[in-house]
Amino acid sequence: RAVRKMEGKMPYPVYTGADDRGEIERISAYDITPIEFGQKYIKRGMPVVVTNAMDAWPAFKEGERKWSIDWFTKNYGEVRPGTGIDTSGIKEYMSMSDYLGKFD
């Protein structure tokens, strides 16, 4: 894998992590351990596209999709997060169930 130095006004070399065609490496989450990922990419500041990373998350598993509008409404419907700022600069709040009801 070629690592190219970007030209510019940086006081230190900046590496893109791209190969000679300008493409970022792609890896499957099944093919690397968290420790290997940290050593190869995080410590070196190298970009990488990780595929299959959410396959085992219960929130995203097919047939068992946990995080849905219904699930959030049932579990967090009464929570009132800030949902915006009105024209006078005052923060607006709305219950999660009212906010999520806009997406049905």
GROMACS .gro file of N, CA, C and O in nm:
model
  416
    1ARG      N    1   0.085  -0.117   0.000
    1ARG     CA    2   0.000   0.000   0.000
    1ARG      C    3   0.089   0.123   0.000
    1ARG      O    4   0.171   0.141   0.087
    2ALA      N    5   0.067   0.207  -0.094
    2ALA     CA    6   0.143   0.331  -0.103
    2ALA      C    7   0.081   0.435  -0.010
    2ALA      O    8  -0.039   0.447  -0.001
    3VAL      N    9   0.164   0.508   0.058
    3VAL     CA   10   0.118   0.616   0.142
    3VAL      C   11   0.173   0.744   0.081
    3VAL      O   12   0.293   0.759   0.064
    4ARG      N   13   0.083   0.835   0.047
    4ARG     CA   14   0.126   0.956  -0.021
    4ARG      C   15   0.125   1.075   0.074
    4ARG      O   16   0.033   1.093   0.151
    5LYS      N   17   0.228   1.155   0.065
    5LYS     CA   18   0.236   1.276   0.143
    5LYS      C   19   0.157   1.384   0.070
    5LYS      O   20   0.175   1.405  -0.049
    6MET      N   21   0.068   1.450   0.141
    6MET     CA   22  -0.007   1.559   0.081
    6MET      C   23   0.075   1.687   0.088
    6MET      O   24   0.137   1.716   0.189
    7GLU      N   25   0.076   1.761  -0.018
    7GLU     CA   26   0.147   1.888  -0.021
    7GLU      C   27   0.056   1.995   0.037
    7GLU      O   28  -0.064   1.992   0.024
    8GLY      N   29   0.115   2.093   0.100
    8GLY     CA   30   0.033   2.201   0.154
    8GLY      C   31   0.110   2.279   0.258
    8GLY      O   32   0.233   2.271   0.267
    9LYS      N   33   0.040   2.352   0.339
    9LYS     CA   34   0.101   2.441   0.437
    9LYS      C   35   0.110   2.379   0.575
    9LYS      O   36   0.128   2.448   0.673
   10MET      N   37   0.093   2.247   0.584
   10MET     CA   38   0.100   2.181   0.713
   10MET      C   39   0.245   2.180   0.762
   10MET      O   40   0.336   2.157   0.683
   11PRO      N   41   0.268   2.199   0.892
   11PRO     CA   42   0.404   2.197   0.946
   11PRO      C   43   0.459   2.055   0.961
   11PRO      O   44   0.573   2.037   1.000
   12TYR      N   45   0.379   1.957   0.929
   12TYR     CA   46   0.418   1.817   0.942
   12TYR      C   47   0.355   1.741   0.826
   12TYR      O   48   0.258   1.787   0.766
   13PRO      N   49   0.408   1.624   0.793
   13PRO     CA   50   0.350   1.548   0.681
   13PRO      C   51   0.209   1.499   0.714
   13PRO      O   52   0.181   1.459   0.826
   14VAL      N   53   0.120   1.507   0.619
   14VAL     CA   54  -0.015   1.456   0.634
   14VAL      C   55  -0.031   1.343   0.533
   14VAL      O   56  -0.005   1.362   0.415
   15TYR      N   57  -0.072   1.228   0.580
   15TYR     CA   58  -0.085   1.112   0.493
   15TYR      C   59  -0.231   1.081   0.469
   15TYR      O   60  -0.313   1.083   0.560
   16THR      N   61  -0.264   1.053   0.346
   16THR     CA   62  -0.403   1.028   0.312
   16THR      C   63  -0.446   0.886   0.344
   16THR      O   64  -0.563   0.860   0.364
   17GLY      N   65  -0.353   0.792   0.341
   17GLY     CA   66  -0.387   0.652   0.359
   17GLY      C   67  -0.441   0.589   0.233
   17GLY      O   68  -0.475   0.473   0.230
   18ALA      N   69  -0.451   0.666   0.127
   18ALA     CA   70  -0.503   0.616   0.000
   18ALA      C   71  -0.392   0.547  -0.080
   18ALA      O   72  -0.275   0.578  -0.066
   19ASP      N   73  -0.435   0.454  -0.163
   19ASP     CA   74  -0.338   0.388  -0.250
   19ASP      C   75  -0.311   0.477  -0.372
   19ASP      O   76  -0.357   0.592  -0.378
   20ASP      N   77  -0.237   0.425  -0.468
   20ASP     CA   78  -0.199   0.504  -0.585
   20ASP      C   79  -0.319   0.548  -0.669
   20ASP      O   80  -0.311   0.642  -0.746
   21ARG      N   81  -0.433   0.479  -0.655
   21ARG     CA   82  -0.554   0.517  -0.728
   21ARG      C   83  -0.641   0.613  -0.647
   21ARG      O   84  -0.748   0.651  -0.690
   22GLY      N   85  -0.596   0.649  -0.526
   22GLY     CA   86  -0.671   0.740  -0.441
   22GLY      C   87  -0.781   0.673  -0.361
   22GLY      O   88  -0.869   0.739  -0.309
   23GLU      N   89  -0.777   0.540  -0.350
   23GLU     CA   90  -0.881   0.467  -0.279
   23GLU      C   91  -0.836   0.432  -0.137
   23GLU      O   92  -0.721   0.397  -0.114
   24ILE      N   93  -0.929   0.441  -0.044
   24ILE     CA   94  -0.904   0.405   0.096
   24ILE      C   95  -0.925   0.255   0.112
   24ILE      O   96  -1.017   0.197   0.056
   25GLU      N   97  -0.839   0.193   0.191
   25GLU     CA   98  -0.850   0.048   0.215
   25GLU      C   99  -0.984   0.013   0.278
   25GLU      O  100  -1.037   0.087   0.361
   26ARG      N  101  -1.038  -0.101   0.239
   26ARG     CA  102  -1.163  -0.155   0.295
   26ARG      C  103  -1.131  -0.287   0.363
   26ARG      O  104  -1.061  -0.370   0.306
   27ILE      N  105  -1.182  -0.306   0.485
   27ILE     CA  106  -1.163  -0.432   0.556
   27ILE      C  107  -1.297  -0.476   0.615
   27ILE      O  108  -1.383  -0.394   0.641
   28SER      N  109  -1.311  -0.605   0.636
   28SER     CA  110  -1.429  -0.657   0.702
   28SER      C  111  -1.402  -0.666   0.852
   28SER      O  112  -1.291  -0.703   0.894
   29ALA      N  113  -1.501  -0.634   0.932
   29ALA     CA  114  -1.486  -0.644   1.077
   29ALA      C  115  -1.456  -0.786   1.120
   29ALA      O  116  -1.398  -0.809   1.226
   30TYR      N  117  -1.491  -0.884   1.036
   30TYR     CA  118  -1.465  -1.024   1.068
   30TYR      C  119  -1.317  -1.060   1.055
   30TYR      O  120  -1.273  -1.162   1.106
   31ASP      N  121  -1.242  -0.977   0.984
   31ASP     CA  122  -1.103  -1.010   0.952
   31ASP      C  123  -1.000  -0.940   1.038
   31ASP      O  124  -0.879  -0.949   1.011
   32ILE      N  125  -1.042  -0.869   1.143
   32ILE     CA  126  -0.946  -0.796   1.225
   32ILE      C  127  -0.997  -0.789   1.369
   32ILE      O  128  -1.117  -0.777   1.391
   33THR      N  129  -0.905  -0.801   1.464
   33THR     CA  130  -0.944  -0.790   1.605
   33THR      C  131  -0.939  -0.642   1.646
   33THR      O  132  -0.873  -0.562   1.579
   34PRO      N  133  -1.004  -0.606   1.755
   34PRO     CA  134  -0.996  -0.467   1.801
   34PRO      C  135  -0.851  -0.423   1.827
   34PRO      O  136  -0.815  -0.309   1.797
   35ILE      N  137  -0.769  -0.512   1.880
   35ILE     CA  138  -0.629  -0.477   1.907
   35ILE      C  139  -0.554  -0.451   1.777
   35ILE      O  140  -0.482  -0.352   1.763
   36GLU      N  141  -0.572  -0.540   1.680
   36GLU     CA  142  -0.508  -0.521   1.549
   36GLU      C  143  -0.555  -0.391   1.484
   36GLU      O  144  -0.476  -0.317   1.426
   37PHE      N  145  -0.685  -0.363   1.495
   37PHE     CA  146  -0.740  -0.240   1.438
   37PHE      C  147  -0.673  -0.117   1.500
   37PHE      O  148  -0.635  -0.024   1.431
   38GLY      N  149  -0.660  -0.119   1.632
   38GLY     CA  150  -0.596  -0.008   1.701
   38GLY      C  151  -0.453   0.013   1.658
   38GLY      O  152  -0.408   0.126   1.634
   39GLN      N  153  -0.378  -0.098   1.648
   39GLN     CA  154  -0.237  -0.088   1.610
   39GLN      C  155  -0.218  -0.046   1.465
   39GLN      O  156  -0.132   0.035   1.434
   40LYS      N  157  -0.299  -0.101   1.377
   40LYS     CA  158  -0.278  -0.076   1.234
   40LYS      C  159  -0.337   0.057   1.187
   40LYS      O  160  -0.279   0.123   1.102
   41TYR      N  161  -0.450   0.097   1.243
   41TYR     CA  162  -0.518   0.214   1.191
   41TYR      C  163  -0.525   0.331   1.289
   41TYR      O  164  -0.489   0.443   1.255
   42ILE      N  165  -0.571   0.306   1.411
   42ILE     CA  166  -0.590   0.416   1.505
   42ILE      C  167  -0.457   0.480   1.544
   42ILE      O  168  -0.442   0.602   1.534
   43LYS      N  169  -0.362   0.401   1.588
   43LYS     CA  170  -0.233   0.456   1.631
   43LYS      C  171  -0.161   0.530   1.518
   43LYS      O  172  -0.092   0.627   1.543
   44ARG      N  173  -0.179   0.484   1.397
   44ARG     CA  174  -0.112   0.547   1.283
   44ARG      C  175  -0.195   0.657   1.219
   44ARG      O  176  -0.150   0.724   1.127
   45GLY      N  177  -0.318   0.675   1.266
   45GLY     CA  178  -0.404   0.778   1.210
   45GLY      C  179  -0.443   0.750   1.066
   45GLY      O  180  -0.461   0.843   0.988
   46MET      N  181  -0.454   0.622   1.032
   46MET     CA  182  -0.484   0.584   0.893
   46MET      C  183  -0.633   0.563   0.875
   46MET      O  184  -0.696   0.491   0.953
   47PRO      N  185  -0.689   0.622   0.772
   47PRO     CA  186  -0.832   0.599   0.746
   47PRO      C  187  -0.855   0.460   0.688
   47PRO      O  188  -0.767   0.404   0.621
   48VAL      N  189  -0.972   0.406   0.714
   48VAL     CA  190  -1.009   0.274   0.663
   48VAL      C  191  -1.161   0.266   0.662
   48VAL      O  192  -1.227   0.325   0.746
   49VAL      N  193  -1.216   0.196   0.566
   49VAL     CA  194  -1.360   0.170   0.563
   49VAL      C  195  -1.380   0.031   0.620
   49VAL      O  196  -1.325  -0.066   0.569
   50VAL      N  197  -1.458   0.021   0.728
   50VAL     CA  198  -1.484  -0.108   0.792
   50VAL      C  199  -1.624  -0.154   0.750
   50VAL      O  200  -1.722  -0.086   0.775
   51THR      N  201  -1.630  -0.270   0.686
   51THR     CA  202  -1.758  -0.326   0.645
   51THR      C  203  -1.801  -0.433   0.744
   51THR      O  204  -1.719  -0.485   0.820
   52ASN      N  205  -1.927  -0.467   0.746
   52ASN     CA  206  -1.984  -0.572   0.832
   52ASN      C  207  -1.972  -0.543   0.981
   52ASN      O  208  -1.985  -0.634   1.062
   53ALA      N  209  -1.950  -0.419   1.019
   53ALA     CA  210  -1.926  -0.387   1.159
   53ALA      C  211  -2.052  -0.395   1.245
   53ALA      O  212  -2.043  -0.417   1.365
   54MET      N  213  -2.169  -0.379   1.186
   54MET     CA  214  -2.291  -0.378   1.266
   54MET      C  215  -2.371  -0.506   1.255
   54MET      O  216  -2.481  -0.515   1.312
   55ASP      N  217  -2.319  -0.606   1.189
   55ASP     CA  218  -2.394  -0.730   1.168
   55ASP      C  219  -2.441  -0.795   1.298
   55ASP      O  220  -2.548  -0.854   1.302
   56ALA      N  221  -2.362  -0.788   1.403
   56ALA     CA  222  -2.396  -0.857   1.528
   56ALA      C  223  -2.466  -0.767   1.628
   56ALA      O  224  -2.503  -0.812   1.736
   57TRP      N  225  -2.486  -0.640   1.597
   57TRP     CA  226  -2.553  -0.550   1.690
   57TRP      C  227  -2.700  -0.585   1.698
   57TRP      O  228  -2.770  -0.584   1.596
   58PRO      N  229  -2.753  -0.613   1.817
   58PRO     CA  230  -2.896  -0.644   1.829
   58PRO      C  231  -2.985  -0.532   1.775
   58PRO      O  232  -3.093  -0.557   1.726
   59ALA      N  233  -2.937  -0.410   1.783
   59ALA     CA  234  -3.018  -0.297   1.735
   59ALA      C  235  -3.040  -0.301   1.585
   59ALA      O  236  -3.133  -0.240   1.534
   60PHE      N  237  -2.955  -0.372   1.512
   60PHE     CA  238  -2.963  -0.373   1.367
   60PHE      C  239  -2.985  -0.510   1.305
   60PHE      O  240  -2.996  -0.523   1.185
   61LYS      N  241  -2.987  -0.616   1.388
   61LYS     CA  242  -3.004  -0.751   1.334
   61LYS      C  243  -3.138  -0.767   1.266
   61LYS      O  244  -3.240  -0.726   1.319
   62GLU      N  245  -3.137  -0.828   1.149
   62GLU     CA  246  -3.262  -0.854   1.078
   62GLU      C  247  -3.350  -0.947   1.161
   62GLU      O  248  -3.303  -1.042   1.220
   63GLY      N  249  -3.477  -0.920   1.166
   63GLY     CA  250  -3.571  -1.004   1.239
   63GLY      C  251  -3.576  -0.972   1.388
   63GLY      O  252  -3.669  -1.009   1.456
   64GLU      N  253  -3.475  -0.904   1.439
   64GLU     CA  254  -3.471  -0.870   1.581
   64GLU      C  255  -3.445  -0.721   1.599
   64GLU      O  256  -3.392  -0.679   1.699
   65ARG      N  257  -3.478  -0.643   1.500
   65ARG     CA  258  -3.444  -0.501   1.502
   65ARG      C  259  -3.500  -0.435   1.628
   65ARG      O  260  -3.620  -0.418   1.642
   66LYS      N  261  -3.411  -0.398   1.717
   66LYS     CA  262  -3.450  -0.342   1.846
   66LYS      C  263  -3.484  -0.193   1.834
   66LYS      O  264  -3.584  -0.148   1.885
   67TRP      N  265  -3.396  -0.118   1.769
   67TRP     CA  266  -3.416   0.026   1.765
   67TRP      C  267  -3.511   0.063   1.652
   67TRP      O  268  -3.474   0.074   1.537
   68SER      N  269  -3.634   0.083   1.687
   68SER     CA  270  -3.736   0.125   1.593
   68SER      C  271  -3.808   0.244   1.654
   68SER      O  272  -3.791   0.276   1.772
   69ILE      N  273  -3.892   0.309   1.575
   69ILE     CA  274  -3.970   0.420   1.629
   69ILE      C  275  -4.057   0.371   1.744
   69ILE      O  276  -4.066   0.437   1.849
   70ASP      N  277  -4.118   0.254   1.729
   70ASP     CA  278  -4.202   0.200   1.836
   70ASP      C  279  -4.122   0.174   1.963
   70ASP      O  280  -4.168   0.203   2.074
   71TRP      N  281  -4.002   0.119   1.948
   71TRP     CA  282  -3.918   0.089   2.065
   71TRP      C  283  -3.880   0.218   2.139
   71TRP      O  284  -3.889   0.225   2.261
   72PHE      N  285  -3.836   0.321   2.065
   72PHE     CA  286  -3.799   0.448   2.129
   72PHE      C  287  -3.921   0.514   2.193
   72PHE      O  288  -3.911   0.571   2.302
   73THR      N  289  -4.035   0.507   2.127
   73THR     CA  290  -4.157   0.566   2.184
   73THR      C  291  -4.194   0.496   2.314
   73THR      O  292  -4.225   0.561   2.414
   74LYS      N  293  -4.188   0.363   2.315
   74LYS     CA  294  -4.223   0.286   2.435
   74LYS      C  295  -4.126   0.312   2.550
   74LYS      O  296  -4.166   0.328   2.664
   75ASN      N  297  -3.995   0.316   2.520
   75ASN     CA  298  -3.894   0.326   2.625
   75ASN      C  299  -3.855   0.469   2.662
   75ASN      O  300  -3.807   0.493   2.773
   76TYR      N  301  -3.873   0.563   2.572
   76TYR     CA  302  -3.828   0.700   2.597
   76TYR      C  303  -3.933   0.805   2.559
   76TYR      O  304  -3.902   0.922   2.543
   77GLY      N  305  -4.058   0.763   2.545
   77GLY     CA  306  -4.164   0.852   2.500
   77GLY      C  307  -4.184   0.977   2.583
   77GLY      O  308  -4.224   1.081   2.532
   78GLU      N  309  -4.158   0.969   2.713
   78GLU     CA  310  -4.181   1.085   2.801
   78GLU      C  311  -4.058   1.175   2.814
   78GLU      O  312  -4.067   1.283   2.872
   79VAL      N  313  -3.944   1.134   2.762
   79VAL     CA  314  -3.824   1.218   2.767
   79VAL      C  315  -3.848   1.340   2.679
   79VAL      O  316  -3.907   1.331   2.571
   80ARG      N  317  -3.803   1.456   2.724
   80ARG     CA  318  -3.826   1.579   2.650
   80ARG      C  319  -3.693   1.643   2.610
   80ARG      O  320  -3.648   1.739   2.675
   81PRO      N  321  -3.630   1.595   2.504
   81PRO     CA  322  -3.504   1.655   2.460
   81PRO      C  323  -3.530   1.788   2.390
   81PRO      O  324  -3.641   1.815   2.343
   82GLY      N  325  -3.425   1.869   2.382
   82GLY     CA  326  -3.435   1.992   2.304
   82GLY      C  327  -3.451   1.956   2.157
   82GLY      O  328  -3.381   1.871   2.105
   83THR      N  329  -3.547   2.019   2.093
   83THR     CA  330  -3.576   1.984   1.953
   83THR      C  331  -3.551   2.100   1.858
   83THR      O  332  -3.573   2.086   1.739
   84GLY      N  333  -3.507   2.211   1.909
   84GLY     CA  334  -3.479   2.325   1.823
   84GLY      C  335  -3.478   2.454   1.902
   84GLY      O  336  -3.485   2.454   2.025
   85ILE      N  337  -3.469   2.563   1.830
   85ILE     CA  338  -3.469   2.695   1.891
   85ILE      C  339  -3.573   2.779   1.817
   85ILE      O  340  -3.574   2.782   1.693
   86ASP      N  341  -3.658   2.846   1.894
   86ASP     CA  342  -3.762   2.926   1.828
   86ASP      C  343  -3.702   3.057   1.776
   86ASP      O  344  -3.583   3.085   1.794
   87THR      N  345  -3.785   3.139   1.712
   87THR     CA  346  -3.735   3.261   1.648
   87THR      C  347  -3.683   3.364   1.746
   87THR      O  348  -3.607   3.453   1.709
   88SER      N  349  -3.718   3.352   1.874
   88SER     CA  350  -3.666   3.446   1.973
   88SER      C  351  -3.542   3.391   2.045
   88SER      O  352  -3.493   3.451   2.140
   89GLY      N  353  -3.493   3.276   2.000
   89GLY     CA  354  -3.371   3.220   2.056
   89GLY      C  355  -3.392   3.131   2.176
   89GLY      O  356  -3.297   3.093   2.243
   90ILE      N  357  -3.515   3.096   2.205
   90ILE     CA  358  -3.544   3.009   2.320
   90ILE      C  359  -3.550   2.864   2.275
   90ILE      O  360  -3.614   2.831   2.174
   91LYS      N  361  -3.484   2.779   2.352
   91LYS     CA  362  -3.479   2.637   2.318
   91LYS      C  363  -3.617   2.575   2.333
   91LYS      O  364  -3.686   2.599   2.432
   92GLU      N  365  -3.656   2.496   2.233
   92GLU     CA  366  -3.785   2.428   2.236
   92GLU      C  367  -3.767   2.283   2.278
   92GLU      O  368  -3.666   2.221   2.246
   93TYR      N  369  -3.866   2.231   2.348
   93TYR     CA  370  -3.864   2.092   2.394
   93TYR      C  371  -3.992   2.024   2.348
   93TYR      O  372  -4.097   2.086   2.336
   94MET      N  373  -3.982   1.895   2.322
   94MET     CA  374  -4.097   1.815   2.280
   94MET      C  375  -4.075   1.675   2.332
   94MET      O  376  -3.962   1.627   2.337
   95SER      N  377  -4.182   1.608   2.371
   95SER     CA  378  -4.165   1.471   2.418
   95SER      C  379  -4.116   1.385   2.301
   95SER      O  380  -4.145   1.413   2.184
   96MET      N  381  -4.041   1.283   2.334
   96MET     CA  382  -3.990   1.193   2.232
   96MET      C  383  -4.104   1.129   2.155
   96MET      O  384  -4.097   1.115   2.032
   97SER      N  385  -4.213   1.094   2.223
   97SER     CA  386  -4.325   1.031   2.152
   97SER      C  387  -4.388   1.128   2.053
   97SER      O  388  -4.424   1.088   1.942
   98ASP      N  389  -4.401   1.257   2.089
   98ASP     CA  390  -4.456   1.355   1.994
   98ASP      C  391  -4.361   1.374   1.875
   98ASP      O  392  -4.404   1.380   1.760
   99TYR      N  393  -4.232   1.383   1.906
   99TYR     CA  394  -4.134   1.404   1.799
   99TYR      C  395  -4.133   1.283   1.702
   99TYR      O  396  -4.140   1.300   1.581
  100LEU      N  397  -4.128   1.162   1.757
  100LEU     CA  398  -4.122   1.044   1.674
  100LEU      C  399  -4.254   1.021   1.598
  100LEU      O  400  -4.253   0.960   1.491
  101GLY      N  401  -4.363   1.071   1.652
  101GLY     CA  402  -4.492   1.062   1.585
  101GLY      C  403  -4.493   1.132   1.450
  101GLY      O  404  -4.572   1.099   1.360
  102LYS      N  405  -4.402   1.227   1.431
  102LYS     CA  406  -4.391   1.297   1.303
  102LYS      C  407  -4.338   1.208   1.191
  102LYS      O  408  -4.349   1.241   1.075
  103PHE      N  409  -4.278   1.095   1.228
  103PHE     CA  410  -4.217   1.006   1.129
  103PHE      C  411  -4.303   0.886   1.092
  103PHE      O  412  -4.264   0.805   1.012
  104ASP      N  413  -4.417   0.872   1.155
  104ASP     CA  414  -4.505   0.760   1.123
  104ASP      C  415  -4.571   0.777   0.989
  104ASP      O  416  -4.596   0.876   0.938
   0.00000   0.00000   0.00000
